[in-house]
Every structure is written in C-alpha cells, then in structure tokens.
Tab-separated table of C-alpha atoms in Angstrom:
chain	number	residue	atom	x	y	z
A	29	MET	CA	115.075	161.324	63.704
A	30	ASN	CA	114.655	157.750	64.966
A	31	ASP	CA	111.790	157.013	67.318
A	32	LEU	CA	112.993	156.093	70.809
A	33	PRO	CA	111.290	153.261	72.686
A	34	ILE	CA	108.974	154.515	75.406
A	35	LYS	CA	109.233	152.649	78.683
A	36	PRO	CA	105.767	151.755	79.993
A	37	ILE	CA	104.614	153.281	83.264
A	38	ASN	CA	103.426	149.867	84.428
A	39	PRO	CA	106.323	147.382	84.170
A	40	PRO	CA	105.815	143.602	84.570
A	41	LEU	CA	104.460	142.422	87.925
A	42	ASP	CA	107.796	141.067	89.149
A	43	GLN	CA	109.322	144.524	88.599
A	44	GLN	CA	106.344	146.316	90.098
A	45	VAL	CA	106.436	144.422	93.368
A	46	LYS	CA	109.919	145.690	94.189
A	47	TYR	CA	108.444	149.180	94.515
A	48	GLU	CA	106.260	147.829	97.336
A	49	PHE	CA	109.522	146.882	99.051
A	50	VAL	CA	111.268	150.244	98.725
A	51	ARG	CA	110.444	151.647	102.165
A	52	TYR	CA	111.561	148.367	103.783
A	53	CYS	CA	114.806	147.974	101.827
A	54	ARG	CA	116.835	150.963	102.985
A	55	GLY	CA	120.385	150.781	104.219
A	56	ILE	CA	122.625	147.728	103.834
A	57	GLY	CA	120.965	144.522	102.751
A	58	LEU	CA	120.987	141.298	100.807
A	59	ASP	CA	119.277	140.267	97.586
A	60	LEU	CA	118.776	136.498	97.359
A	61	GLY	CA	117.867	135.034	94.018
A	62	TYR	CA	118.947	133.785	90.632
A	63	GLY	CA	120.551	135.461	87.632
A	64	LYS	CA	122.336	138.787	87.431
A	65	GLU	CA	119.524	141.221	88.179
A	66	ARG	CA	119.236	142.741	91.643
A	67	ALA	CA	116.144	144.655	92.684
A	68	PHE	CA	118.196	147.485	94.201
A	69	ALA	CA	121.668	148.628	93.243
A	70	HIS	CA	122.632	149.233	96.884
A	71	SER	CA	122.024	145.582	97.881
A	72	VAL	CA	124.550	142.765	97.845
A	73	GLY	CA	123.516	139.897	95.587
A	74	LEU	CA	123.761	136.390	97.018
A	75	ARG	CA	123.714	133.765	94.294
A	76	LEU	CA	124.130	130.005	94.267
A	77	ARG	CA	127.560	128.754	93.421
A	78	GLY	CA	127.446	127.668	89.806
A	79	ASP	CA	124.635	130.045	88.905
A	80	GLU	CA	125.484	131.445	85.503
A	81	GLY	CA	124.037	134.792	86.386
A	82	ASP	CA	126.441	137.557	87.377
A	83	ALA	CA	125.202	139.843	90.126
A	84	VAL	CA	127.627	142.688	90.776
A	85	PRO	CA	128.679	142.867	93.549
A	86	ASN	CA	127.916	139.256	94.402
A	87	VAL	CA	128.641	136.563	96.937
A	88	LYS	CA	128.484	132.896	95.994
A	89	VAL	CA	126.843	130.551	98.497
A	90	ASP	CA	125.923	126.861	98.530
A	91	ASP	CA	122.481	127.319	100.039
A	92	LEU	CA	120.240	130.395	99.918
A	93	THR	CA	118.418	129.305	103.071
A	94	LYS	CA	121.442	128.821	105.335
A	95	LEU	CA	123.482	131.997	105.222
A	96	ASP	CA	126.307	130.962	107.509
A	97	SER	CA	128.689	133.443	105.882
A	98	VAL	CA	126.460	136.378	106.903
A	99	ILE	CA	126.960	137.772	110.414
A	100	PRO	CA	123.738	137.489	112.432
A	101	GLY	CA	121.977	140.808	112.936
A	102	SER	CA	124.216	142.625	110.454
A	103	CYS	CA	121.764	143.634	107.718
A	104	ASP	CA	119.029	146.236	107.510
A	105	PHE	CA	117.012	144.111	105.119
A	106	LEU	CA	116.906	140.884	103.158
A	107	LEU	CA	114.986	140.470	99.931
A	108	ALA	CA	114.184	137.004	98.555
A	109	ALA	CA	112.351	136.829	95.238
A	110	ASP	CA	111.341	133.455	93.820
A	111	VAL	CA	113.492	131.580	96.337
A	112	LEU	CA	111.251	130.112	99.035
A	113	SER	CA	109.328	127.766	96.749
A	114	HIS	CA	112.588	126.079	95.693
A	115	TYR	CA	113.205	124.715	99.213
A	116	GLU	CA	111.194	122.197	101.225
A	117	ASP	CA	111.649	123.671	104.717
A	118	ALA	CA	110.340	127.180	104.123
A	119	PRO	CA	109.884	128.107	107.827
A	120	ALA	CA	113.506	127.197	108.592
A	121	ALA	CA	114.634	129.334	105.656
A	122	VAL	CA	112.682	132.361	106.805
A	123	LYS	CA	113.886	131.887	110.387
A	124	ASP	CA	117.491	131.917	109.166
A	125	TRP	CA	116.857	135.048	107.077
A	126	LEU	CA	115.309	136.824	110.042
A	127	SER	CA	118.380	136.047	112.125
A	128	ARG	CA	120.586	137.900	109.620
A	129	VAL	CA	118.747	141.226	109.895
A	130	LYS	CA	118.900	143.714	112.746
A	131	LEU	CA	116.129	144.148	115.271
A	132	ASP	CA	113.402	146.112	113.467
A	133	GLY	CA	115.034	145.093	110.181
A	134	HIS	CA	112.921	143.641	107.362
A	135	VAL	CA	112.658	140.416	105.389
A	136	CYS	CA	110.824	140.888	102.087
A	137	ILE	CA	109.591	137.766	100.337
A	138	TYR	CA	108.038	137.526	96.901
A	139	GLU	CA	106.880	134.326	95.266
A	140	PRO	CA	105.754	135.110	91.712
A	141	LYS	CA	103.843	131.936	90.834
A	142	GLY	CA	101.846	129.256	92.545
A	143	SER	CA	101.941	130.941	95.928
A	144	SER	CA	99.199	132.550	97.960
A	145	MET	CA	98.716	134.703	101.014
A	146	SER	CA	97.619	131.672	103.016
A	147	THR	CA	100.780	129.777	102.123
A	148	LEU	CA	103.059	132.618	103.213
A	149	LEU	CA	100.973	133.196	106.348
A	150	THR	CA	101.384	129.545	107.304
A	151	VAL	CA	105.161	129.894	106.985
A	152	ALA	CA	105.181	132.954	109.241
A	153	GLU	CA	102.853	131.368	111.826
A	154	THR	CA	105.094	128.316	111.998
A	155	ILE	CA	107.984	130.527	113.107
A	156	GLY	CA	105.662	132.207	115.578
A	157	ASP	CA	107.984	134.423	117.612
A	158	GLY	CA	110.167	137.442	117.060
A	159	LEU	CA	108.401	138.900	114.068
A	160	ASP	CA	105.614	141.150	112.884
A	161	ILE	CA	103.841	140.662	109.568
A	162	LEU	CA	103.746	144.205	108.192
A	163	ARG	CA	102.365	143.449	104.745
A	164	LEU	CA	100.785	140.377	103.201
A	165	ARG	CA	99.214	140.665	99.806
A	166	GLN	CA	98.278	138.689	96.756
A	167	TRP	CA	100.237	139.924	93.736
A	168	GLY	CA	99.223	138.536	90.361
A	169	ASP	CA	99.579	134.738	90.398
A	170	GLY	CA	101.802	134.938	93.478
A	171	ALA	CA	102.054	136.811	96.751
A	172	PHE	CA	104.441	138.910	98.783
A	173	MET	CA	105.094	139.250	102.498
A	174	ILE	CA	107.076	141.785	104.501
A	175	LEU	CA	108.284	140.745	107.953
A	176	GLN	CA	109.859	142.885	110.625
A	177	ARG	CA	112.206	141.246	113.092
A	178	LYS	CA	111.247	141.807	116.707
A	179	GLU	CA	112.963	140.848	119.930
A	180	SER	CA	109.989	138.737	120.937
A	181	GLY	CA	106.310	138.256	120.226
A	182	PHE	CA	104.262	137.664	117.109
A	183	SER	CA	101.958	140.290	115.638
A	184	PHE	CA	99.842	140.934	112.576
A	185	SER	CA	100.165	144.624	111.711
A	186	TYR	CA	98.887	143.971	108.216
A	187	VAL	CA	95.364	143.342	109.530
A	188	LYS	CA	95.105	146.645	111.423
A	189	PRO	CA	92.157	148.767	110.228
A	190	ARG	CA	93.048	151.180	107.474
A	191	PRO	CA	92.376	154.890	108.124
A	192	GLU	CA	89.116	156.034	106.548
A	193	LYS	CA	90.824	158.532	104.212
A	194	THR	CA	94.483	158.340	103.259
A	195	ALA	CA	96.718	160.780	101.421
A	196	CYS	CA	100.360	160.506	100.453
A	197	VAL	CA	102.250	163.744	99.802
A	198	VAL	CA	105.428	163.261	97.792
A	199	ARG	CA	108.245	165.789	97.681
A	200	HIS	CA	111.936	165.325	97.083
A	201	GLY	CA	114.247	168.289	96.631
A	202	GLY	CA	115.629	171.096	98.753
A	203	PHE	CA	114.736	172.540	102.137
A	204	GLY	CA	112.325	175.143	100.793
A	205	ASP	CA	110.593	172.530	98.640
A	206	GLN	CA	109.734	170.453	101.725
A	207	LEU	CA	108.316	173.447	103.542
A	208	GLN	CA	106.204	174.499	100.574
A	209	ALA	CA	104.785	170.964	100.436
A	210	ALA	CA	104.141	170.869	104.184
A	211	TYR	CA	102.152	174.096	104.029
A	212	LEU	CA	99.418	172.167	102.189
A	213	LEU	CA	99.009	169.660	105.016
A	214	PRO	CA	96.694	171.637	107.343
A	215	GLU	CA	93.978	171.796	104.689
A	216	LEU	CA	94.364	168.074	103.901
A	217	LYS	CA	94.089	167.336	107.611
A	218	ARG	CA	90.932	169.463	107.874
A	219	GLN	CA	89.465	167.299	105.113
A	220	GLY	CA	90.031	164.241	107.300
A	221	TYR	CA	93.042	162.640	105.657
A	222	HIS	CA	95.574	160.416	107.373
A	223	ILE	CA	98.752	161.875	105.854
A	224	THR	CA	101.857	159.984	104.790
A	225	PHE	CA	104.819	162.135	103.737
A	226	LEU	CA	107.128	160.522	101.186
A	227	THR	CA	110.592	162.050	101.030
A	228	THR	CA	114.294	161.458	101.718
A	229	PRO	CA	115.907	161.358	105.181
A	230	LEU	CA	117.770	164.633	104.626
A	231	ALA	CA	114.645	166.402	103.402
A	232	ARG	CA	112.594	164.998	106.299
A	233	GLU	CA	114.669	167.088	108.678
A	234	MET	CA	112.832	170.225	107.559
A	235	VAL	CA	109.362	168.933	108.474
A	236	GLU	CA	110.364	166.475	111.186
A	237	HIS	CA	108.035	167.880	113.845
A	238	ASP	CA	105.047	168.871	111.729
A	239	PRO	CA	102.025	167.601	113.687
A	240	HIS	CA	99.982	167.107	110.521
A	241	ILE	CA	102.166	164.190	109.374
A	242	ASP	CA	100.886	160.807	110.580
A	243	GLU	CA	103.365	158.507	108.865
A	244	TRP	CA	106.694	158.660	107.038
A	245	PHE	CA	107.638	156.927	103.791
A	246	MET	CA	111.393	157.220	103.554
A	247	VAL	CA	113.360	156.684	100.358
A	248	ASP	CA	117.138	156.922	100.470
A	249	HIS	CA	118.958	159.142	98.001
A	250	ASN	CA	119.130	157.358	94.614
A	251	GLN	CA	117.523	154.238	96.089
A	252	VAL	CA	115.049	154.504	93.231
A	253	PRO	CA	116.920	155.775	90.141
A	254	ASN	CA	115.447	158.816	88.420
A	255	HIS	CA	114.335	156.824	85.383
A	256	GLU	CA	112.308	154.503	87.644
A	257	LEU	CA	110.555	157.180	89.685
A	258	VAL	CA	107.452	157.376	87.503
A	259	PRO	CA	106.666	153.620	87.656
A	260	PHE	CA	107.549	153.660	91.372
A	261	TRP	CA	105.057	156.441	92.040
A	262	SER	CA	102.484	154.698	89.864
A	263	VAL	CA	102.650	151.546	92.009
A	264	VAL	CA	102.792	153.329	95.375
A	265	SER	CA	99.899	155.658	94.521
A	266	LYS	CA	97.486	152.724	94.416
A	267	ASN	CA	97.837	152.329	98.195
A	268	TYR	CA	96.276	155.736	98.936
A	269	ASP	CA	92.985	157.517	98.324
A	270	LYS	CA	94.811	160.702	97.346
A	271	PHE	CA	98.343	160.819	95.967
A	272	VAL	CA	99.777	164.341	95.851
A	273	ASN	CA	102.996	164.280	93.847
A	274	LEU	CA	104.637	167.705	94.077
A	275	ASN	CA	107.867	166.784	92.328
A	276	GLU	CA	108.406	169.162	89.404
A	277	SER	CA	105.445	171.230	90.558
A	278	VAL	CA	107.902	174.147	90.558
A	279	GLU	CA	111.147	173.005	88.978
A	280	GLY	CA	110.488	171.733	85.471
A	281	THR	CA	107.025	173.339	85.349
A	282	LEU	CA	107.230	176.915	86.637
A	283	LEU	CA	111.042	177.052	86.623
A	284	THR	CA	112.673	175.564	83.550
A	285	LEU	CA	115.482	173.043	83.851
A	286	PRO	CA	118.789	173.229	81.965
A	287	GLY	CA	118.920	170.739	79.129
A	288	ARG	CA	115.198	170.863	78.424
A	289	PRO	CA	113.735	172.696	75.415
A	290	SER	CA	111.677	175.054	77.582
A	291	HIS	CA	114.900	176.441	79.050
A	292	GLN	CA	115.581	178.096	75.704
A	293	TRP	CA	112.102	179.413	75.019
A	294	PRO	CA	111.841	183.194	74.522
A	295	HIS	CA	111.632	185.147	77.755
A	296	SER	CA	108.160	186.449	76.925
A	297	VAL	CA	106.856	182.908	76.433
A	298	ARG	CA	108.354	181.649	79.685
A	299	HIS	CA	106.905	184.588	81.575
A	300	SER	CA	103.477	184.174	80.024
A	301	LEU	CA	103.254	180.487	80.924
A	302	MET	CA	105.161	180.367	84.215
A	303	ASN	CA	104.275	183.546	86.037
A	304	ARG	CA	101.883	181.842	88.438
A	305	ASN	CA	102.049	181.328	92.173
A	306	TYR	CA	103.978	178.262	93.335
A	307	ALA	CA	101.836	177.708	96.427
A	308	GLU	CA	98.538	178.101	94.599
A	309	PHE	CA	99.699	175.653	91.942
A	310	GLY	CA	100.674	173.113	94.611
A	311	ALA	CA	97.200	173.361	96.127
A	312	MET	CA	95.732	172.881	92.668
A	313	LEU	CA	97.736	169.656	92.238
A	314	ALA	CA	96.476	168.495	95.626
A	315	GLU	CA	92.924	169.380	94.520
A	316	ILE	CA	92.340	171.448	97.644
A	317	LYS	CA	91.571	175.111	98.159
A	318	PHE	CA	94.622	177.278	98.687
A	319	VAL	CA	95.058	178.711	102.174
A	320	PRO	CA	98.153	180.841	102.924
A	321	GLU	CA	99.181	179.005	106.071
A	322	GLY	CA	101.830	176.749	107.524
A	323	LYS	CA	104.938	177.149	109.636
A	324	PHE	CA	108.288	175.666	110.491
A	325	TYR	CA	107.789	173.680	113.683
A	326	THR	CA	110.550	174.074	116.240
A	327	THR	CA	111.179	172.039	119.387
A	328	PRO	CA	111.351	173.514	122.913
A	329	GLU	CA	115.061	172.691	122.919
A	330	GLU	CA	115.593	174.632	119.699
A	331	ASP	CA	113.640	177.596	121.040
A	332	GLY	CA	115.764	177.604	124.180
A	333	TRP	CA	118.952	177.461	122.142
A	334	CYS	CA	117.789	180.427	120.029
A	335	LYS	CA	117.180	182.599	123.087
A	336	THR	CA	120.621	181.758	124.505
A	337	PHE	CA	122.290	182.420	121.142
A	338	MET	CA	120.640	185.842	120.818
A	339	GLN	CA	121.543	186.783	124.388
A	340	GLU	CA	125.193	185.921	123.742
A	341	ALA	CA	125.189	187.910	120.484
A	342	ALA	CA	123.743	190.903	122.370
A	343	GLN	CA	126.426	190.626	125.050
A	344	ARG	CA	129.189	190.652	122.430
A	345	ALA	CA	127.661	193.820	120.971
A	346	ASP	CA	127.266	195.440	124.419
A	347	LEU	CA	123.553	195.980	123.786
A	348	ASP	CA	120.728	195.143	126.175
A	349	ARG	CA	118.003	194.663	123.578
A	350	PRO	CA	119.329	194.798	120.022
A	351	PHE	CA	117.442	194.645	116.746
A	352	VAL	CA	118.582	191.207	115.508
A	353	ILE	CA	118.932	190.770	111.742
A	354	LEU	CA	119.411	187.274	110.352
A	355	TRP	CA	121.224	187.728	107.038
A	356	VAL	CA	121.027	184.735	104.703
A	357	LEU	CA	124.118	185.227	102.572
A	358	ALA	CA	123.356	183.044	99.567
A	359	GLY	CA	121.239	180.275	98.157
A	360	SER	CA	122.154	177.107	96.300
A	361	SER	CA	122.444	178.766	92.866
A	362	PRO	CA	124.859	181.388	91.517
A	363	HIS	CA	122.182	184.096	91.183
A	364	LYS	CA	121.103	183.935	94.821
A	365	PHE	CA	123.301	186.523	96.505
A	366	THR	CA	123.638	190.290	96.492
A	367	PRO	CA	126.993	191.858	95.563
A	368	HIS	CA	125.997	194.888	97.675
A	369	GLN	CA	126.130	193.048	100.979
A	370	ASP	CA	129.153	194.882	102.420
A	371	THR	CA	127.831	198.290	101.366
A	372	ILE	CA	124.498	197.623	103.048
A	373	LEU	CA	126.116	196.253	106.198
A	374	LYS	CA	128.202	199.424	106.566
A	375	MET	CA	125.020	201.493	106.246
A	376	ILE	CA	123.285	199.355	108.879
A	377	LEU	CA	126.134	199.535	111.388
A	378	GLY	CA	126.617	203.248	110.782
A	379	SER	CA	122.981	204.347	111.103
A	380	LEU	CA	120.984	201.686	112.911
A	381	LYS	CA	122.763	201.821	116.263
A	382	GLN	CA	120.756	199.084	117.968
A	383	ALA	CA	121.095	196.599	115.095
A	384	ILE	CA	123.235	193.480	115.127
A	385	VAL	CA	123.650	191.081	112.220
A	386	VAL	CA	123.921	187.279	112.284
A	387	MET	CA	125.308	185.922	109.011
A	388	VAL	CA	124.203	182.412	108.046
A	389	GLY	CA	125.031	180.179	105.122
A	390	ASN	CA	126.833	177.027	104.089
A	391	GLU	CA	130.589	176.469	104.082
A	392	ALA	CA	130.999	178.269	100.750
A	393	CYS	CA	129.444	181.414	102.260
A	394	ARG	CA	132.422	181.910	104.553
A	395	ILE	CA	134.105	183.833	101.766
A	396	LEU	CA	131.237	186.364	101.954
A	397	GLU	CA	131.944	186.863	105.650
A	398	GLN	CA	135.531	187.987	105.104
A	399	GLY	CA	136.319	191.418	106.504
A	400	TRP	CA	133.739	191.277	109.294
A	401	GLU	CA	135.638	189.055	111.708
A	402	LYS	CA	136.435	191.857	114.180
A	403	GLU	CA	133.081	193.620	114.128
A	404	LYS	CA	131.404	192.880	117.481
A	405	ARG	CA	127.933	193.639	116.107
A	406	VAL	CA	128.301	190.988	113.414
A	407	THR	CA	128.185	187.261	114.259
A	408	LEU	CA	129.619	184.894	111.647
A	409	THR	CA	128.133	181.378	111.525
A	410	SER	CA	128.461	180.162	107.911
A	411	GLY	CA	129.364	176.496	107.783
A	412	LYS	CA	128.935	176.219	111.561
A	413	MET	CA	125.213	176.346	112.255
A	414	GLU	CA	122.989	173.341	111.542
A	415	ILE	CA	120.145	174.025	109.156
A	416	ARG	CA	117.394	173.358	111.706
A	417	LYS	CA	119.011	175.814	114.112
A	418	THR	CA	119.168	178.386	111.324
A	419	LEU	CA	115.480	177.935	110.542
A	420	ALA	CA	114.580	177.993	114.228
A	421	LEU	CA	116.562	181.203	114.730
A	422	ALA	CA	114.658	182.788	111.850
A	423	GLN	CA	111.463	182.419	113.905
A	424	HIS	CA	112.931	184.466	116.805
A	425	VAL	CA	114.865	187.352	115.242
A	426	ASP	CA	113.523	190.820	114.455
A	427	LEU	CA	114.239	190.681	110.719
A	428	VAL	CA	115.267	188.090	108.130
A	429	VAL	CA	117.109	189.302	105.009
A	430	GLY	CA	118.100	187.106	102.098
A	431	PRO	CA	117.587	185.770	98.578
A	432	GLU	CA	115.141	183.038	97.556
A	433	THR	CA	116.086	180.253	99.971
A	434	GLY	CA	114.564	177.682	102.281
A	435	VAL	CA	115.260	179.971	105.232
A	436	MET	CA	112.985	182.638	103.750
A	437	ASN	CA	110.318	179.998	103.068
A	438	SER	CA	110.426	178.945	106.716
A	439	VAL	CA	109.034	182.335	107.781
A	440	CYS	CA	106.920	183.181	104.746
A	441	TYR	CA	103.582	183.124	106.621
A	442	ALA	CA	105.032	184.021	110.017
A	443	ASP	CA	104.719	187.490	111.527
A	444	VAL	CA	108.484	187.928	111.222
A	445	PRO	CA	109.572	190.960	109.158
A	446	LYS	CA	111.401	189.984	105.985
A	447	VAL	CA	113.364	191.560	103.166
A	448	ILE	CA	113.705	189.176	100.244
A	449	MET	CA	115.738	189.706	97.077
A	450	LEU	CA	114.019	187.949	94.179
A	451	SER	CA	116.082	186.653	91.287
A	452	HIS	CA	114.558	183.960	89.068
A	453	SER	CA	111.067	184.208	90.587
A	454	SER	CA	108.549	187.023	90.421
A	455	HIS	CA	106.460	188.434	93.247
A	456	GLU	CA	103.511	186.551	91.757
A	457	ASN	CA	105.511	183.314	91.820
A	458	LEU	CA	106.786	183.385	95.366
A	459	THR	CA	105.883	186.220	97.706
A	460	LYS	CA	102.313	187.059	96.677
A	461	HIS	CA	100.815	185.697	99.911
A	462	TRP	CA	103.716	186.280	102.321
A	463	ASN	CA	103.244	188.212	105.546
A	464	GLU	CA	105.349	191.161	106.717
A	465	THR	CA	107.538	191.156	103.610
A	466	LYS	CA	109.414	193.841	101.703
A	467	VAL	CA	110.137	192.508	98.225
A	468	ILE	CA	113.205	193.606	96.255
A	469	GLN	CA	112.757	192.498	92.671
A	470	GLY	CA	115.656	191.931	90.305
A	471	ILE	CA	116.424	194.579	87.702
A	472	ALA	CA	117.376	193.258	84.270
A	473	PRO	CA	115.728	192.612	80.884
A	474	CYS	CA	115.777	188.892	81.714
A	475	TYR	CA	114.102	189.257	85.123
A	476	PRO	CA	112.176	187.235	86.123
A	477	CYS	CA	113.775	184.511	84.056
A	478	HIS	CA	111.764	181.564	85.452
A	479	ARG	CA	114.872	179.408	85.067
A	480	LEU	CA	116.871	177.166	87.370
A	481	HIS	CA	120.562	177.939	87.092
A	482	TYR	CA	123.411	175.595	87.910
A	483	SER	CA	125.933	177.762	86.074
A	484	SER	CA	126.157	181.180	84.471
A	485	GLU	CA	125.414	179.909	80.946
A	486	TYR	CA	121.927	181.448	80.864
A	487	CYS	CA	122.416	183.855	83.771
A	488	PRO	CA	124.307	186.997	82.655
A	489	GLN	CA	126.797	188.100	85.280
A	490	ASP	CA	128.613	191.280	86.177
A	491	GLN	CA	132.263	190.836	85.182
A	492	GLU	CA	133.654	192.446	88.330
A	493	THR	CA	131.473	190.950	91.074
A	494	HIS	CA	130.371	187.759	89.257
A	495	ALA	CA	126.859	188.439	90.529
A	496	ALA	CA	123.799	187.976	88.381
A	497	ILE	CA	123.066	191.275	86.645
A	498	CYS	CA	119.533	191.276	88.037
A	499	GLN	CA	121.127	191.526	91.496
A	500	GLN	CA	123.982	193.800	90.481
A	501	ASN	CA	121.546	196.370	89.053
A	502	VAL	CA	119.620	196.758	92.312
A	503	ASP	CA	120.495	199.983	94.113
A	504	PRO	CA	121.827	198.990	97.571
A	505	ARG	CA	119.940	201.962	99.029
A	506	LEU	CA	116.712	200.207	98.050
A	507	ILE	CA	117.628	197.155	100.140
A	508	TYR	CA	118.862	199.300	103.013
A	509	GLY	CA	115.688	201.367	102.894
A	510	ALA	CA	113.574	198.223	103.328
A	511	ILE	CA	115.706	197.181	106.316
A	512	GLU	CA	115.482	200.676	107.789
A	513	HIS	CA	111.688	200.565	107.460
A	514	TRP	CA	111.460	197.527	109.737
A	515	TYR	CA	114.055	198.932	112.122
A	516	GLU	CA	112.177	202.200	112.581
A	517	GLY	CA	108.949	200.349	113.333
A	518	TRP	CA	110.767	198.241	115.914
A	519	ALA	CA	112.378	201.340	117.468
A	520	ARG	CA	108.989	203.028	117.849
A	521	MET	CA	107.647	199.980	119.630
A	522	GLN	CA	110.625	200.026	121.998
A	523	LEU	CA	109.813	203.633	122.914
A	524	VAL	CA	106.167	202.757	123.510
A	525	ARG	CA	107.097	199.852	125.754
A	526	SER	CA	109.613	201.871	127.731
A	527	ALA	CA	107.043	204.630	128.282
A	528	ALA	CA	104.334	202.220	129.425
C-alpha cells in the first residue's frame, strides 16, 4: 500500500490568511489578483487581460483598481491579495473597491510582502469617510486589512478593547446538533466567557435567540470545503482563549460514519467504546463541568402563534381543553420512524377521549399522514410548518412523541412530557439526563448500533413495512402505554383543578 501525502494543518501564510477572511467573504463577491487560484470557489475571479493564469469563472479587465465593468454596490465582498502594492495610487484603488460592494459589505486586502499595518492604515485614513476598519493585523512579512463599507463616517473597530475571556463554540450539522451545543453555553457564560458561535446560517436558526451568544461567526454551506476545515479551524482558534470544536463530537466519534473502518467494527466493540453520553462528552471537550440544562428560546410572537394554533386545533376537535400530543413522524434517517404509528393513533383516539394529535415532519412525511385527512382530532402539518414553529409548539403541548430528532432535543431538559423511540442511540447516549421522559428502546440484536445510516445497507429492515427491525420489533402497546401514562396524569390534574 502506497503512503499518501499528509496535508499539513498549517498551510503557507498566504493560504492561512484567507481563513481570516472567511466570515467577511460570504455571498457574491470578487477575487482580484493574478494567476488561476481563487481564495474561494464561490467568488468571481477578476484577472488582468493578458494574464496567463486561468481563473474559472473569470473576467478579464485592463486595470484591477478601476472596476468600471462592475456595477457599484453590487457585491457582498471584494478580496484583493497582492494587488495594492502594484499600483501607485493605493487610496484611489481602495475607494473604487469600496464603491463596488454593498453598504455593510467588506473589502479584504492582503499584502504578503513589504507591507505593514501602518502602511495599510495610512491608505484607509486617506479615504477617511464611509468605512470602518474591522481588522488590521500584521501577517508574516506583510499585513492584512478588512474594511466595511458604511454610508458615512470613519471608525476603527479593530482597536476596541477585547473581552477579558473569549470562547468560540463551533458546530455545523443538523438542528439537534446545534441545540446540544447551545446547552453548554450557560456554564461557559458562568465562567465569564464572551461567546462566539460559529455555524452556518441554516443551523443558526435553531439558536437564534439564545441570550448566551454574544457574537456570530457565519460560514456559508461549503464556503470552506470539507478538506480545508481542519486548517481553517486551526487558524481561527488562535483568535480565542477557548476554542470548543464540537464537530464529530457525536457523529464520527460516538456514532460511526459510513465509509469509515469503525462502521464495520463488531457490534460489541462499537458498544463498548461508544456507549457514553453525548452531552457529557461535549462538556468534556469544552473542559467544563456537565450541567443538564439549556432550552430552546422562543420569541413572544412564536409563543402567541402557538397558543392560537392550539386553540384552533381544539375548536376543530370540538374540545374545550384537549390533551395536545405533538407527534414527530420521522427523522432524517431511514431508521427514525415507527411502523406502528397508525395502530397507536387508533388506540389513542379510541381510548383517550380528550386527546388530539398534531403530526409534524418534513415534506416526505406527508406519506405517513395518509388516511388521517378526515379525522378532526388529528391535525396534519408535514411540509407546511416551519421548523422554528415546530420547536416552539413543542414547548407548549402536553406531550411530545417521536424518534431521535432535533424536535425531541428541543425539549430534553424542559418539563414537557416526552415519549422517545430510540434507534441507533442508547439511553446512556441520549436520554440519560432528560426530564419527564418515557424511553422506548429498540429491540433487535443490533440495537443500539451506534451507527449513522444514510441507507439500509447496515440497518436491517422489515420487508413489509421497510422499517428498521429495531423499531418493527417494538410492541405498539408499549408505546401506547407510555402515552397513556402521561395522559392519565394530565387527566387527574384536570379533575383537581376543576374541583378547586
């Protein structure tokens, strides 16, 4: 077997500095320079006419400092590496570049050799209006500067005092992943950290209103290719006192990934090594004590919408005060649904007279809703309800039922009754510290498999229902019994309140 070259974590300085630009180079932008290499694949390369380099896509121009072919205010960012020093009138060049970006857009300048912070500062001060210097730093033998275009004024944000203690928490991935990461923030805040949360715009939605987050570091999807993430994190981490990288803290470590050798390890080995609590392990990576805390933060508008939604669902069911069950139909993987859903729903509607069911899920879950369209005690929302509304609703209902999903994670420490159907995770992995939870564990020789599944290759399925056998083998009466337990407790409280 031939040895493969190992890419160093610390690439050359001119490659490293682009990672300092990542948060300022989102959206649609320009890359000014020489040769074929662009810093970011999503940028448009502007190259001098006659330059032998081949940037793809590219636009040929006669002057990199007078971008007459670019509509003013049309770009989110402009990146110029090793360009400014090739032109005599540097302030005029930067002024032209600023005019091409939108208000609050960014101009990122890097001069690799023979430049200094004082030189770049002089250029910016000469322009003097309509910009803010966000970053200014010596970098090797050169320097870089990040400007933000403003409507008017001239400011020096880069000289603002740095918080005494800084932490950056990094988490890409799904909705539940963001919430699990955010649940570590209260303890970090108690330790006095100013917290930056590094994630993608879609993932940010889950923790948008968390009061423990002081600053956002946004990275667009695939803005930094997967093979560059490690050097990117290595560079960014140097800007913080504590860098908590939770990527692969669960997937790849405690849940094996398809295509990796650990995915094919014997079940006993996987269970021995990976049967540990996800939340505790995250706290360990953050080097903080584990505290079972955290919540999904709703807005007053979302809370108001939830109350209206539940009132309308009650009216359709002709019930004054129903027992509202939020049923999460499926997760993002093939093993995350129960084939006994319809059987259990019939038992609920037949025996629990005050219960109504709200079905939630993505567009694909609409097939699981078929047959319930005319039942007035069942509300069908799959593919219709925004994810934040779903998570907000979970905070208000009387019971949440579902497989391992982000919705269940949103109420894990809340005093909201839950019935969760575990599939690839064990109770130790996921629900060990959850409040008010009835846990239905999978039943199969392979449970818990500690594997991520994107197909059925390593997830045996029932031939008739196409459900994972660990879900197929669960007696539906077990799930119904857990639901009935919460219903009976609720019913007793209703009697107490009515008698008071």
